[in-house]
Amino acid sequence: MKLLVTGGAGFIGANFVRRTLATRPEAEVTVLDALTYAGSLGTLADIADQVVFVKGDVADEAVVDELVRQSEAVVHFAAETHNDNALVNPGAFVRSNIVGSFVLLEAVRRHGVRLHQVSTDEVYGDLALGEDRRFLEGDAFNPSSPYSASKAGGDLLLRAWVRSFGVEATVSHCTNNFGPWQHVEKFIPRQITNLLVGGSVKVYGDGKHVRDWIHVDDHNDAVWAILDKGEPGRTYHIGAGNEQGNLAVAQLLCELTGADPDRIELVLDRPGHDRRYALDASRLTAELGWSPRKTDFRAALGETVDWYRAHQDWWGAEKSGVEAQYARREHGARG
Ligand code: NAD
Ligand code: TDX
């Protein structure tokens, strides 16, 4: 199968490419990635001879049209993905996440190519702490942040292109991912690397915010299940039913790195910070037979800690710049 993977130099996309090469030797993979701050060729270095890499923007019609024309299926990961950045520069999110999806949808419509779009649980907005509910496929979108609104925008376009033009497309909403190759701006790698360089763990607000964590390989296996057996036009939730409070994750990371928990610091909260995310992913299990495998969170997080310990060459150069950016934002927000 000739597969186009957008955003394949980023965290989840690069893990997807690796897993695809390992499990589907027949797949011919082309990666389209703009190599923003979040994507790097270093992430694909050891498999560079097994993929075709094209540096380009998903919102660039000419590049996308040609690549989609040559493909049998597209898996769309490319996006601006960090909520804290969306509060500083939302325009980049509108362009990559909404215009990017539009350009891809038009290209798959023209060329009759199958599309799977990777989206997030954040499109539904948040739940209250202690509320006995998880979001279901079909719940109304109610995004709270510029990032989640831009992802919801791209997903609404997809729904309309399926219904109006009959494009053969599916979409999945996944919970928070962790694992190797995740940028050090995100919560888990930020705190692991803070601990490894002797810094403190920075938890926003009261630390009681809840995220539903899944290992990136489980996410990507679910994407393959949808590509193999999913019904065009259908929406699938991907989640491992693993809700954790941020403070609890911070404490676990201290334990796994042998750090004193007094290195956890409560810092200024993210504006508009969503309280709790939780998805019901039973449709995926019932209809496509997928279920998560890396369900021992402590063990999987321990492997992730070991990976960051062993790969300082990959994240070391980014770390101080990311922390300097966070420090400027906190200062600015406090006026
Ligand atoms: P990431 O930020 O690590 O990687 C994004 C990749 O997309 C980077 O390589 C970047 O260079 C590329 N990119 C950004 N804008 C582009 C553009 N306009 N054209 C081409 N390439 C562009 O993100 P990630 O965590 O790997 O997320 C991948 C996808 O999964 C996103 O669509 C995100 O919304 C979704 N998602 C992520 C999570 C999570 O927890 N990380 C959870 C659910 C869904
Ligand atoms: O330093 C931090 N301290 C902290 O307490 C950071 C970076 C985050 N947090 C909190 C905010 C969230 O409650 O940790 C939680 C996770 O934060 P992020 O890693 O920024 O993820 P989140 O905002 O939940 O969004 C993620 O999951 C859904 C991804 O970044 C999105 O791309 C995905 O769609």
CSV table of C-alpha atoms and ligand atoms in Angstrom, one decimal:
chain,number,residue,atom,x,y,z
A,1,MET,CA,0.0,0.0,0.0
A,2,LYS,CA,1.2,3.5,-0.9
A,3,LEU,CA,0.7,5.5,2.3
A,4,LEU,CA,1.1,9.2,2.8
A,5,VAL,CA,1.7,10.1,6.4
A,6,THR,CA,1.4,13.8,7.2
A,7,GLY,CA,3.2,15.0,10.4
A,8,GLY,CA,5.4,11.9,10.3
A,9,ALA,CA,8.4,13.7,11.8
A,10,GLY,CA,6.4,14.6,15.0
A,11,PHE,CA,5.8,12.5,18.0
A,12,ILE,CA,2.8,10.3,17.2
A,13,GLY,CA,3.4,10.3,13.4
A,14,ALA,CA,7.1,9.2,13.7
A,15,ASN,CA,6.0,6.4,16.1
A,16,PHE,CA,3.3,5.4,13.5
A,17,VAL,CA,5.9,5.3,10.7
A,18,ARG,CA,8.2,3.1,12.8
A,19,ARG,CA,5.4,0.7,13.7
A,20,THR,CA,4.2,0.6,10.1
A,21,LEU,CA,7.7,-0.3,8.8
A,22,ALA,CA,8.1,-3.0,11.5
A,23,THR,CA,4.7,-4.6,11.1
A,24,ARG,CA,3.7,-3.9,7.4
A,25,PRO,CA,6.8,-4.6,5.2
A,26,GLU,CA,4.6,-4.2,2.1
A,27,ALA,CA,3.8,-0.5,2.9
A,28,GLU,CA,5.5,2.2,0.9
A,29,VAL,CA,5.6,5.2,3.2
A,30,THR,CA,5.9,8.9,2.2
A,31,VAL,CA,6.1,11.5,5.0
A,32,LEU,CA,5.0,15.0,4.4
A,33,ASP,CA,6.1,17.3,7.2
A,34,ALA,CA,6.8,21.0,7.4
A,35,LEU,CA,9.5,20.4,10.1
A,36,THR,CA,8.2,23.1,12.4
A,37,TYR,CA,9.9,23.4,15.8
A,38,ALA,CA,8.0,20.2,16.7
A,39,GLY,CA,9.2,18.0,13.9
A,40,SER,CA,12.7,16.9,13.2
A,41,LEU,CA,14.6,14.7,10.7
A,42,GLY,CA,16.6,13.4,13.7
A,43,THR,CA,13.4,11.6,14.8
A,44,LEU,CA,13.5,9.6,11.6
A,45,ALA,CA,17.3,9.4,11.1
A,46,ASP,CA,17.7,5.6,11.6
A,47,ILE,CA,14.8,4.8,9.2
A,48,ALA,CA,15.5,7.5,6.7
A,49,ASP,CA,16.4,5.0,4.0
A,50,GLN,CA,13.0,3.3,4.4
A,51,VAL,CA,10.8,6.3,3.8
A,52,VAL,CA,10.4,9.0,1.2
A,53,PHE,CA,10.5,12.4,3.1
A,54,VAL,CA,9.0,15.5,1.6
A,55,LYS,CA,9.4,18.8,3.5
A,56,GLY,CA,6.2,20.7,2.9
A,57,ASP,CA,3.1,22.3,4.4
A,58,VAL,CA,-0.3,20.5,4.5
A,59,ALA,CA,-1.9,23.8,3.6
A,60,ASP,CA,0.1,24.0,0.4
A,61,GLU,CA,-2.3,22.9,-2.3
A,62,ALA,CA,0.2,22.1,-5.0
A,63,VAL,CA,2.4,19.9,-2.8
A,64,VAL,CA,-0.5,18.1,-1.2
A,65,ASP,CA,-2.3,17.5,-4.6
A,66,GLU,CA,0.7,15.8,-6.1
A,67,LEU,CA,1.4,13.6,-3.1
A,68,VAL,CA,-2.2,12.5,-2.6
A,69,ARG,CA,-2.4,11.7,-6.3
A,70,GLN,CA,0.4,9.2,-5.9
A,71,SER,CA,-1.1,7.6,-2.7
A,72,GLU,CA,-3.7,4.9,-1.9
A,73,ALA,CA,-4.3,6.2,1.6
A,74,VAL,CA,-3.4,9.2,3.8
A,75,VAL,CA,-3.0,9.3,7.5
A,76,HIS,CA,-3.2,12.9,8.7
A,77,PHE,CA,-1.3,13.6,11.9
A,78,ALA,CA,0.2,17.0,10.9
A,79,ALA,CA,-1.0,19.8,13.2
A,80,GLU,CA,0.0,22.5,15.7
A,81,THR,CA,-0.5,20.6,18.9
A,82,HIS,CA,0.5,22.5,22.0
A,83,ASN,CA,-2.2,24.3,24.0
A,84,ASP,CA,0.2,26.7,25.6
A,85,ASN,CA,1.5,27.8,22.2
A,86,ALA,CA,-2.0,28.3,20.9
A,87,LEU,CA,-2.6,30.9,23.6
A,88,VAL,CA,0.4,32.9,22.2
A,89,ASN,CA,0.1,32.3,18.5
A,90,PRO,CA,-3.4,30.9,17.5
A,91,GLY,CA,-3.1,31.9,13.8
A,92,ALA,CA,-0.6,29.0,13.2
A,93,PHE,CA,-3.3,26.6,14.6
A,94,VAL,CA,-6.0,27.9,12.3
A,95,ARG,CA,-3.8,27.6,9.3
A,96,SER,CA,-2.3,24.1,10.0
A,97,ASN,CA,-5.3,22.5,11.6
A,98,ILE,CA,-8.2,24.0,9.7
A,99,VAL,CA,-6.8,25.1,6.4
A,100,GLY,CA,-4.5,22.0,6.3
A,101,SER,CA,-7.5,19.6,6.7
A,102,PHE,CA,-9.4,21.6,4.1
A,103,VAL,CA,-6.6,21.3,1.5
A,104,LEU,CA,-6.2,17.5,2.2
A,105,LEU,CA,-10.0,16.9,2.0
A,106,GLU,CA,-10.1,18.6,-1.4
A,107,ALA,CA,-7.1,16.6,-2.6
A,108,VAL,CA,-8.6,13.2,-1.5
A,109,ARG,CA,-11.9,14.3,-3.0
A,110,ARG,CA,-10.2,15.0,-6.4
A,111,HIS,CA,-8.2,11.8,-6.4
A,112,GLY,CA,-10.6,9.4,-4.7
A,113,VAL,CA,-8.1,8.5,-1.9
A,114,ARG,CA,-8.9,7.1,1.5
A,115,LEU,CA,-8.2,9.5,4.4
A,116,HIS,CA,-7.8,8.9,8.1
A,117,GLN,CA,-7.7,12.1,10.2
A,118,VAL,CA,-6.1,11.9,13.7
A,119,SER,CA,-7.9,14.1,16.2
A,120,THR,CA,-8.2,14.7,19.9
A,121,ASP,CA,-10.6,14.2,22.9
A,122,GLU,CA,-10.3,17.9,23.5
A,123,VAL,CA,-12.9,18.7,20.8
A,124,TYR,CA,-15.6,17.8,23.3
A,125,GLY,CA,-14.4,20.3,25.9
A,126,ASP,CA,-13.9,19.3,29.5
A,127,LEU,CA,-15.8,17.3,32.2
A,128,ALA,CA,-16.1,18.3,35.8
A,129,LEU,CA,-13.9,16.5,38.4
A,130,GLY,CA,-15.9,13.6,39.9
A,131,GLU,CA,-18.6,13.7,37.1
A,132,ASP,CA,-19.6,10.1,36.3
A,133,ARG,CA,-19.3,10.4,32.6
A,134,ARG,CA,-17.0,9.9,29.6
A,135,PHE,CA,-17.5,11.4,26.2
A,136,LEU,CA,-19.2,9.2,23.6
A,137,GLU,CA,-18.9,9.3,19.8
A,138,GLY,CA,-21.8,11.6,18.7
A,139,ASP,CA,-21.5,14.0,21.7
A,140,ALA,CA,-21.5,17.6,20.6
A,141,PHE,CA,-18.2,19.4,20.1
A,142,ASN,CA,-17.6,22.1,22.7
A,143,PRO,CA,-14.0,23.0,22.5
A,144,SER,CA,-12.6,25.5,25.0
A,145,SER,CA,-9.1,26.4,23.7
A,146,PRO,CA,-7.7,27.8,20.4
A,147,TYR,CA,-6.0,24.4,19.8
A,148,SER,CA,-9.1,22.3,20.4
A,149,ALA,CA,-11.3,24.7,18.5
A,150,SER,CA,-9.0,24.4,15.5
A,151,LYS,CA,-9.0,20.6,15.7
A,152,ALA,CA,-12.8,20.6,15.9
A,153,GLY,CA,-12.8,22.9,12.9
A,154,GLY,CA,-10.8,20.4,10.8
A,155,ASP,CA,-13.0,17.5,12.0
A,156,LEU,CA,-16.3,19.4,11.1
A,157,LEU,CA,-14.9,19.9,7.6
A,158,LEU,CA,-14.2,16.2,7.3
A,159,ARG,CA,-17.8,15.3,8.4
A,160,ALA,CA,-19.2,17.7,5.8
A,161,TRP,CA,-16.9,16.4,3.1
A,162,VAL,CA,-18.1,12.8,3.9
A,163,ARG,CA,-21.7,13.8,3.7
A,164,SER,CA,-21.6,16.3,0.9
A,165,PHE,CA,-19.0,14.7,-1.4
A,166,GLY,CA,-18.9,11.1,-0.2
A,167,VAL,CA,-15.1,11.2,0.5
A,168,GLU,CA,-13.9,8.0,2.0
A,169,ALA,CA,-12.7,9.3,5.3
A,170,THR,CA,-12.6,8.3,9.0
A,171,VAL,CA,-11.6,10.3,12.1
A,172,SER,CA,-10.4,9.3,15.5
A,173,HIS,CA,-10.4,11.2,18.7
A,174,CYS,CA,-7.7,10.0,21.1
A,175,THR,CA,-6.8,10.8,24.7
A,176,ASN,CA,-3.4,12.2,25.9
A,177,ASN,CA,-0.4,10.2,24.5
A,178,PHE,CA,2.9,9.4,26.1
A,179,GLY,CA,6.0,7.5,25.0
A,180,PRO,CA,9.3,8.0,23.1
A,181,TRP,CA,10.0,10.9,20.8
A,182,GLN,CA,7.5,13.4,22.4
A,183,HIS,CA,8.6,17.0,22.4
A,184,VAL,CA,9.9,18.3,25.7
A,185,GLU,CA,7.3,21.0,25.8
A,186,LYS,CA,4.5,18.5,26.7
A,187,PHE,CA,3.7,17.6,30.3
A,188,ILE,CA,5.3,14.1,30.7
A,189,PRO,CA,8.6,14.7,28.8
A,190,ARG,CA,8.9,18.2,30.3
A,191,GLN,CA,8.8,16.8,33.8
A,192,ILE,CA,11.0,13.8,33.1
A,193,THR,CA,13.6,16.0,31.6
A,194,ASN,CA,13.3,18.6,34.3
A,195,LEU,CA,14.0,15.8,36.8
A,196,LEU,CA,16.9,14.5,34.8
A,197,VAL,CA,18.6,17.9,34.6
A,198,GLY,CA,18.1,18.6,38.3
A,199,GLY,CA,15.2,21.0,38.0
A,200,SER,CA,11.7,21.0,39.5
A,201,VAL,CA,8.5,19.5,38.3
A,202,LYS,CA,6.1,22.3,37.2
A,203,VAL,CA,2.5,21.5,37.8
A,204,TYR,CA,-0.1,24.0,36.7
A,205,GLY,CA,-2.7,25.4,39.2
A,206,ASP,CA,-3.8,23.0,41.9
A,207,GLY,CA,-2.6,20.0,40.0
A,208,LYS,CA,-6.0,18.3,40.2
A,209,HIS,CA,-6.6,18.4,36.5
A,210,VAL,CA,-7.2,14.9,35.1
A,211,ARG,CA,-6.0,13.5,31.8
A,212,ASP,CA,-6.7,10.0,30.3
A,213,TRP,CA,-3.3,8.6,29.3
A,214,ILE,CA,-2.6,6.1,26.5
A,215,HIS,CA,0.7,4.8,25.2
A,216,VAL,CA,1.5,6.0,21.7
A,217,ASP,CA,1.8,2.4,20.4
A,218,ASP,CA,-1.7,1.6,21.5
A,219,HIS,CA,-2.9,4.8,19.7
A,220,ASN,CA,-1.2,3.8,16.5
A,221,ASP,CA,-2.4,0.2,16.6
A,222,ALA,CA,-5.9,1.6,16.9
A,223,VAL,CA,-5.2,3.8,13.8
A,224,TRP,CA,-4.2,0.7,11.9
A,225,ALA,CA,-7.3,-1.1,13.1
A,226,ILE,CA,-9.4,1.8,11.7
A,227,LEU,CA,-7.5,1.8,8.4
A,228,ASP,CA,-7.9,-2.0,8.0
A,229,LYS,CA,-11.5,-2.4,9.2
A,230,GLY,CA,-13.0,1.0,9.9
A,231,GLU,CA,-16.2,2.1,8.2
A,232,PRO,CA,-15.8,5.2,6.0
A,233,GLY,CA,-17.7,8.2,7.5
A,234,ARG,CA,-17.5,6.8,11.0
A,235,THR,CA,-15.9,8.4,14.1
A,236,TYR,CA,-13.9,6.3,16.6
A,237,HIS,CA,-12.7,7.1,20.1
A,238,ILE,CA,-9.3,5.8,21.1
A,239,GLY,CA,-8.5,5.6,24.8
A,240,ALA,CA,-7.2,3.2,27.5
A,241,GLY,CA,-9.5,4.3,30.4
A,242,ASN,CA,-6.5,5.5,32.3
A,243,GLU,CA,-7.5,8.7,34.1
A,244,GLN,CA,-4.8,10.3,36.2
A,245,GLY,CA,-4.5,13.6,38.1
A,246,ASN,CA,-1.5,15.7,37.1
A,247,LEU,CA,-0.2,15.7,40.6
A,248,ALA,CA,-0.4,11.9,40.8
A,249,VAL,CA,1.6,11.6,37.5
A,250,ALA,CA,4.2,14.1,38.9
A,251,GLN,CA,4.6,12.0,42.0
A,252,LEU,CA,5.0,8.8,40.0
A,253,LEU,CA,7.7,10.5,37.9
A,254,CYS,CA,9.5,11.4,41.1
A,255,GLU,CA,9.3,7.8,42.3
A,256,LEU,CA,10.5,6.4,38.9
A,257,THR,CA,13.5,8.8,38.8
A,258,GLY,CA,14.3,8.5,42.5
A,259,ALA,CA,13.6,12.2,43.1
A,260,ASP,CA,12.3,13.7,46.3
A,261,PRO,CA,8.6,14.7,45.8
A,262,ASP,CA,9.4,18.1,47.3
A,263,ARG,CA,10.8,18.9,43.8
A,264,ILE,CA,7.1,19.3,42.7
A,265,GLU,CA,6.2,22.9,42.3
A,266,LEU,CA,2.7,24.3,41.8
A,267,VAL,CA,3.0,27.1,39.2
A,268,LEU,CA,0.8,29.6,37.5
A,269,ASP,CA,-2.2,27.9,35.9
A,270,ARG,CA,-2.8,27.8,32.1
A,271,PRO,CA,-5.6,30.2,31.2
A,272,GLY,CA,-8.8,28.4,30.4
A,273,HIS,CA,-7.2,25.1,31.6
A,274,ASP,CA,-9.6,22.2,30.9
A,275,ARG,CA,-10.4,20.2,34.1
A,276,ARG,CA,-10.8,16.7,33.0
A,277,TYR,CA,-10.8,14.6,29.8
A,278,ALA,CA,-12.2,11.1,29.6
A,279,LEU,CA,-13.4,9.1,26.6
A,280,ASP,CA,-15.5,6.0,26.2
A,281,ALA,CA,-13.6,3.9,23.5
A,282,SER,CA,-15.8,0.8,23.7
A,283,ARG,CA,-17.0,1.2,20.0
A,284,LEU,CA,-13.5,0.6,18.8
A,285,THR,CA,-13.2,-2.6,20.9
A,286,ALA,CA,-16.7,-3.8,20.0
A,287,GLU,CA,-16.6,-3.1,16.3
A,288,LEU,CA,-12.9,-3.5,15.4
A,289,GLY,CA,-11.6,-5.7,18.1
A,290,TRP,CA,-8.9,-3.3,19.3
A,291,SER,CA,-7.9,-3.0,22.9
A,292,PRO,CA,-4.9,-1.3,24.5
A,293,ARG,CA,-1.9,-3.5,25.5
A,294,LYS,CA,0.4,-1.2,27.5
A,295,THR,CA,-2.1,-0.9,30.3
A,296,ASP,CA,0.4,-1.0,33.2
A,297,PHE,CA,0.8,2.8,33.4
A,298,ARG,CA,3.7,2.6,35.9
A,299,ALA,CA,5.6,0.2,33.8
A,300,ALA,CA,5.0,2.0,30.5
A,301,LEU,CA,5.9,5.4,32.2
A,302,GLY,CA,9.1,3.7,33.6
A,303,GLU,CA,10.0,2.7,30.0
A,304,THR,CA,9.4,6.2,28.9
A,305,VAL,CA,11.6,7.6,31.6
A,306,ASP,CA,14.4,5.2,30.6
A,307,TRP,CA,14.0,6.3,26.9
A,308,TYR,CA,14.5,10.0,27.9
A,309,ARG,CA,17.5,9.0,30.0
A,310,ALA,CA,19.1,7.3,27.1
A,311,HIS,CA,18.2,9.9,24.4
A,312,GLN,CA,19.5,13.2,25.8
A,313,ASP,CA,21.2,13.7,22.5
A,314,TRP,CA,17.7,14.0,20.9
A,315,TRP,CA,16.1,16.4,23.4
A,316,GLY,CA,19.1,18.1,25.1
A,317,ALA,CA,19.4,20.9,22.5
A,318,GLU,CA,15.7,21.9,22.7
A,319,LYS,CA,15.4,21.8,26.5
A,320,SER,CA,16.8,25.2,27.6
A,321,GLY,CA,15.0,27.1,24.8
A,322,VAL,CA,11.6,25.5,25.8
A,323,GLU,CA,12.2,26.3,29.5
A,324,ALA,CA,13.2,29.9,28.7
A,325,GLN,CA,9.9,30.2,26.7
A,326,TYR,CA,7.9,28.9,29.7
A,327,ALA,CA,9.7,31.2,32.0
A,328,ARG,CA,8.9,34.2,29.8
A,329,ARG,CA,5.2,33.3,29.7
A,330,GLU,CA,4.9,32.9,33.4
A,331,HIS,CA,6.5,36.3,33.9
A,332,GLY,CA,4.3,37.9,31.3
A,333,ALA,CA,1.1,36.3,32.6
A,334,ARG,CA,1.9,37.6,36.1
A,335,GLY,CA,2.4,41.1,34.6
B,1,NAD,P1,3.7,17.0,17.3
B,1,NAD,O1,3.5,18.4,17.6
B,1,NAD,O2,4.7,16.2,18.1
B,1,NAD,O3,3.9,16.7,15.8
B,1,NAD,C1,3.3,17.4,14.8
B,1,NAD,C2,4.0,17.3,13.5
B,1,NAD,O4,3.3,18.0,12.4
B,1,NAD,C3,5.4,17.9,13.5
B,1,NAD,O5,6.3,17.0,12.9
B,1,NAD,C4,5.3,19.2,12.7
B,1,NAD,O6,6.5,19.6,12.0
B,1,NAD,C5,4.2,18.8,11.7
B,1,NAD,N1,3.4,20.0,11.2
B,1,NAD,C6,2.8,20.9,11.9
B,1,NAD,N2,2.2,21.8,11.1
B,1,NAD,C7,2.4,21.3,9.8
B,1,NAD,C8,2.0,21.8,8.6
B,1,NAD,N3,1.2,22.9,8.4
B,1,NAD,N4,2.3,21.1,7.5
B,1,NAD,C9,3.0,19.9,7.6
B,1,NAD,N5,3.5,19.5,8.8
B,1,NAD,C10,3.1,20.2,9.9
B,1,NAD,O7,2.2,16.4,17.5
B,1,NAD,P2,1.7,14.9,18.0
B,1,NAD,O8,1.6,14.9,19.5
B,1,NAD,O9,2.5,13.9,17.3
B,1,NAD,O10,0.2,14.9,17.4
B,1,NAD,C11,-0.1,14.4,16.1
B,1,NAD,C12,-1.6,14.4,15.9
B,1,NAD,O11,-2.2,13.7,16.9
B,1,NAD,C13,-2.1,15.8,15.9
B,1,NAD,O12,-3.1,15.9,14.9
B,1,NAD,C14,-2.8,16.0,17.3
B,1,NAD,O13,-3.8,16.9,17.3
B,1,NAD,C15,-3.2,14.6,17.5
B,1,NAD,N6,-3.4,14.1,18.9
B,1,NAD,C16,-2.3,14.2,19.8
B,1,NAD,C17,-2.4,13.8,21.1
B,1,NAD,C18,-1.3,13.9,22.0
B,1,NAD,O14,-1.5,13.6,23.2
B,1,NAD,N7,-0.1,14.2,21.6
B,1,NAD,C19,-3.6,13.2,21.5
B,1,NAD,C20,-4.7,13.2,20.6
B,1,NAD,C21,-4.5,13.6,19.3
B,2,TDX,O1,4.4,22.1,32.5
B,2,TDX,C1,3.2,21.6,32.5
B,2,TDX,N1,2.5,21.5,33.7
B,2,TDX,C2,1.3,21.0,33.7
B,2,TDX,O2,0.7,20.9,34.8
B,2,TDX,C3,2.6,21.3,31.3
B,2,TDX,C4,3.3,21.4,29.9
B,2,TDX,C5,1.3,20.8,31.3
B,2,TDX,N2,0.6,20.7,32.5
B,2,TDX,C6,-0.7,20.1,32.6
B,2,TDX,C7,-1.7,20.7,31.6
B,2,TDX,C8,-2.6,19.5,31.3
B,2,TDX,O3,-3.6,19.4,32.4
B,2,TDX,O4,-0.6,18.8,32.2
B,2,TDX,C9,-1.7,18.3,31.5
B,2,TDX,C10,-1.2,17.8,30.1
B,2,TDX,O5,-0.6,18.9,29.4
B,2,TDX,P1,-0.1,18.9,27.9
B,2,TDX,O6,1.0,17.8,27.8
B,2,TDX,O7,0.2,20.2,27.5
B,2,TDX,O8,-1.4,18.2,27.2
B,2,TDX,P2,-2.9,18.7,27.0
B,2,TDX,O9,-3.0,20.2,27.1
B,2,TDX,O10,-3.7,17.9,27.9
B,2,TDX,O11,-3.1,18.3,25.4
B,2,TDX,C11,-2.5,17.0,25.0
B,2,TDX,O12,-3.5,16.1,24.8
B,2,TDX,C12,-4.4,16.1,23.8
B,2,TDX,C13,-1.8,17.2,23.6
B,2,TDX,O13,-0.8,18.3,23.8
B,2,TDX,C14,-2.7,17.5,22.5
B,2,TDX,O14,-2.1,17.7,21.3
B,2,TDX,C15,-3.7,16.4,22.5
B,2,TDX,O15,-4.7,16.7,21.5
